[in-house]
Amino acid sequence: MSTSSITNRSRELLADVSPAWFALALALVVATVAGFAHQPGLFVTQAVGGLVYGAILVLITLGLSLILGLMGVVNFAHGALFMLGAYLSYSVVVAWGLPFWTALLVAPILVGVVGVLIEVTVLRRLYGSEPIVGLLATFGLTMMLDEAIRYHWGTTPLGYAKPEVLRQSVDLGITQVASFRLFMVAVATLVVAAVYVLISRTDFGLTVRAGVQDGEMTEFVGVNLPVRFTAMFFLGSAIAALAGVLQAAEYGVNSQMGQTFLILAFVVVVVGGVGSLFGSVVAGILIGEANYLAPVILAGLAEYTGIAALNISGIRGLVPYLVMLFILLVRPRGLFGEEGLLE
Amino acid sequence: MTDANPTSTDRDAQTDTERGAHSETTSSGVFSRLPDWVGRYRIPIGLVLFVLLLRPVVALPFLLGFESVATTILIIVLFVAAFNLLFGYTGLLSFGHAMFFGFGMYGAAIAMSGHGPAPELGFLVGAVVGVALAAFVGYTLGRLTVGKGEIYFAFLTLAAAEAVYFIANRDPFGITGGSNGISGGAQPGWIESFRGELTVTLIPWPDALVDVFGWLDDWYLLVGLVFLLAMGALWQVVRSPFGRSLIAIRENENLARAMGIDTARYKVWAFTISGAFSALAGALMAINNHGASQEWLSVFTSGDTVLMAVLGGVHYFFGAVAGVFVWEFTADYLTDFAVLDLGFIAVDISRELSHWQFLLGAVFVVIVLVSPNDGIWGYVRAYAARGWARIEEVLR
């Protein structure tokens, strides 16, 4: 493909964009620049914070999306599995006195086993039934997991020290960034890449996708589908637990984190589009960044326009829902959603 | 929704025939001596009996031993029944019903206490505003979300409720009281509170009649009256052509649409009505709990509502009654229960039992796996139907 055809194509794409969209994009860019110009240091710190937050969201949503897109089950217990991973890492580091690196390995495996137990005992009976039944069943499981966690670890927030190597901060010129946050982003990137390769480039991924398309035919060809679905469930749970370990090391654990992040993961799924892994990744980063940058941008706008009312305090937590509302109004199936899935 | 799984449709059809057979047995055999209207109005009769019997039963010393929980149970039954109009009858699972409850609760509490910029307005104004707001939000949110499939609907209601919770937590303009909620002065003038017991002073009895009619000044009775009116209204909705259409949508949406039902419109209105009745329950709770608290707005309230409805049996009008009763009863009974005395050994299991939600979660999972639509009430009905059939055989 020659360069001229690419420019032609992008010109065509630009011509498709309506003036309203163009104005909106321009306004967003101007607002972002204003936010950056107002407090550059804070802006970059917040941008990194948003990236880290987005990375955690992506990891949680990835497992949720995998299980939803491939098996058609909405796993409400996913938030609880994330929380279980976080609490287990606390136990590994504090109670058992092992290094953090073992927690990074042990917690996902243990939670993966719990996920397999859930799949074998409960969800396996529900494949092919209405998705709402799976949602209800996993909701009951969430309640049991939450209560079990409260029974074992109590309700007080806990935390532990990060490993020595990752405690320094990296100098970015205008601001300092904790190296652990960069580590979190790196782990998330690795996991996303690995999952992508697994699903789209291996025989295993191929057979799983085939099983989702037509389970009966795939089994005729000699593929052991139940084992593959159980493995996918293990993978989804383990990724959630990995996100939990990272979250616990950086921000500590509390008994509400599962529910909070589960709701945000649902928002990410809706924004990215149900059934699209790529959509989950983009939407996760988008929501993470929007969450952290909105206050800075609003502060910048308030400064330059002189309208103090623009600087709404506490807008941060509301941003994901506003993004979701906007997406729903302009593109109901989500950014990259397939039409008709679960509709 | 149902067309994905033929077996579930079969099972629904089967329960319907069972139900039909059961109502036939009520109108023949042992019950043939009862007049016709008993069968036709068995739900209102059951509701009146429930209101009359609930308080004496829970106050029995070997059960809970205190009465105040009875009022709470009535209010939550109303809330769950309103939720069930949407879930059990229309087939839409809302994971954010706490926000509607919260609209009623906060509306009433803000108006009564004169919180924030609002001057004291009185309970009725607040309750009406709360209910209207709930209906409006239900309608708008319904228009936005109803066409998107049930999983989407569950996500979106959950997210909307979380946003409402967040806004209340932020305390905009100082009206919602943030995480403290609203507690001071949230009591209408016609309620007197004495050591936590509420008395209604609406009717100025002459001194001579106080001894005769004084027992009518009972908060429980007022709640019971509102409960009966609201539940009666919900029952009318359910058995009206509108309600029958909702059931048609639940059973087979494509068929319902083919028959000429505007499914989206019916769903939106079911959501609206459900939201309004939930807000009514919330407004009652504002008086009962002396104000509004944030935990009632939280996701856990929404989740508990779903659990109670499914536990009771979503396809039955009395499912809400059964679910809430079992839930609240377990909560209070097991929390009080401290020592397991086996005669030869006594074990203190109060710590384990304070986590009773684990147990109910397990029961819930089993119910969903075995038969998600029937719950406890469906089980009891089937059992009772079998029992009656046996008795009739013996009598014949």
XYZ file of C-alpha atoms in Angstrom, chain A residues 171-175:
5
model
C 12.283 10.930 37.353
C 10.278 12.023 34.316
C 11.669 15.565 34.188
C 8.593 17.439 35.424
C 7.513 14.934 37.997
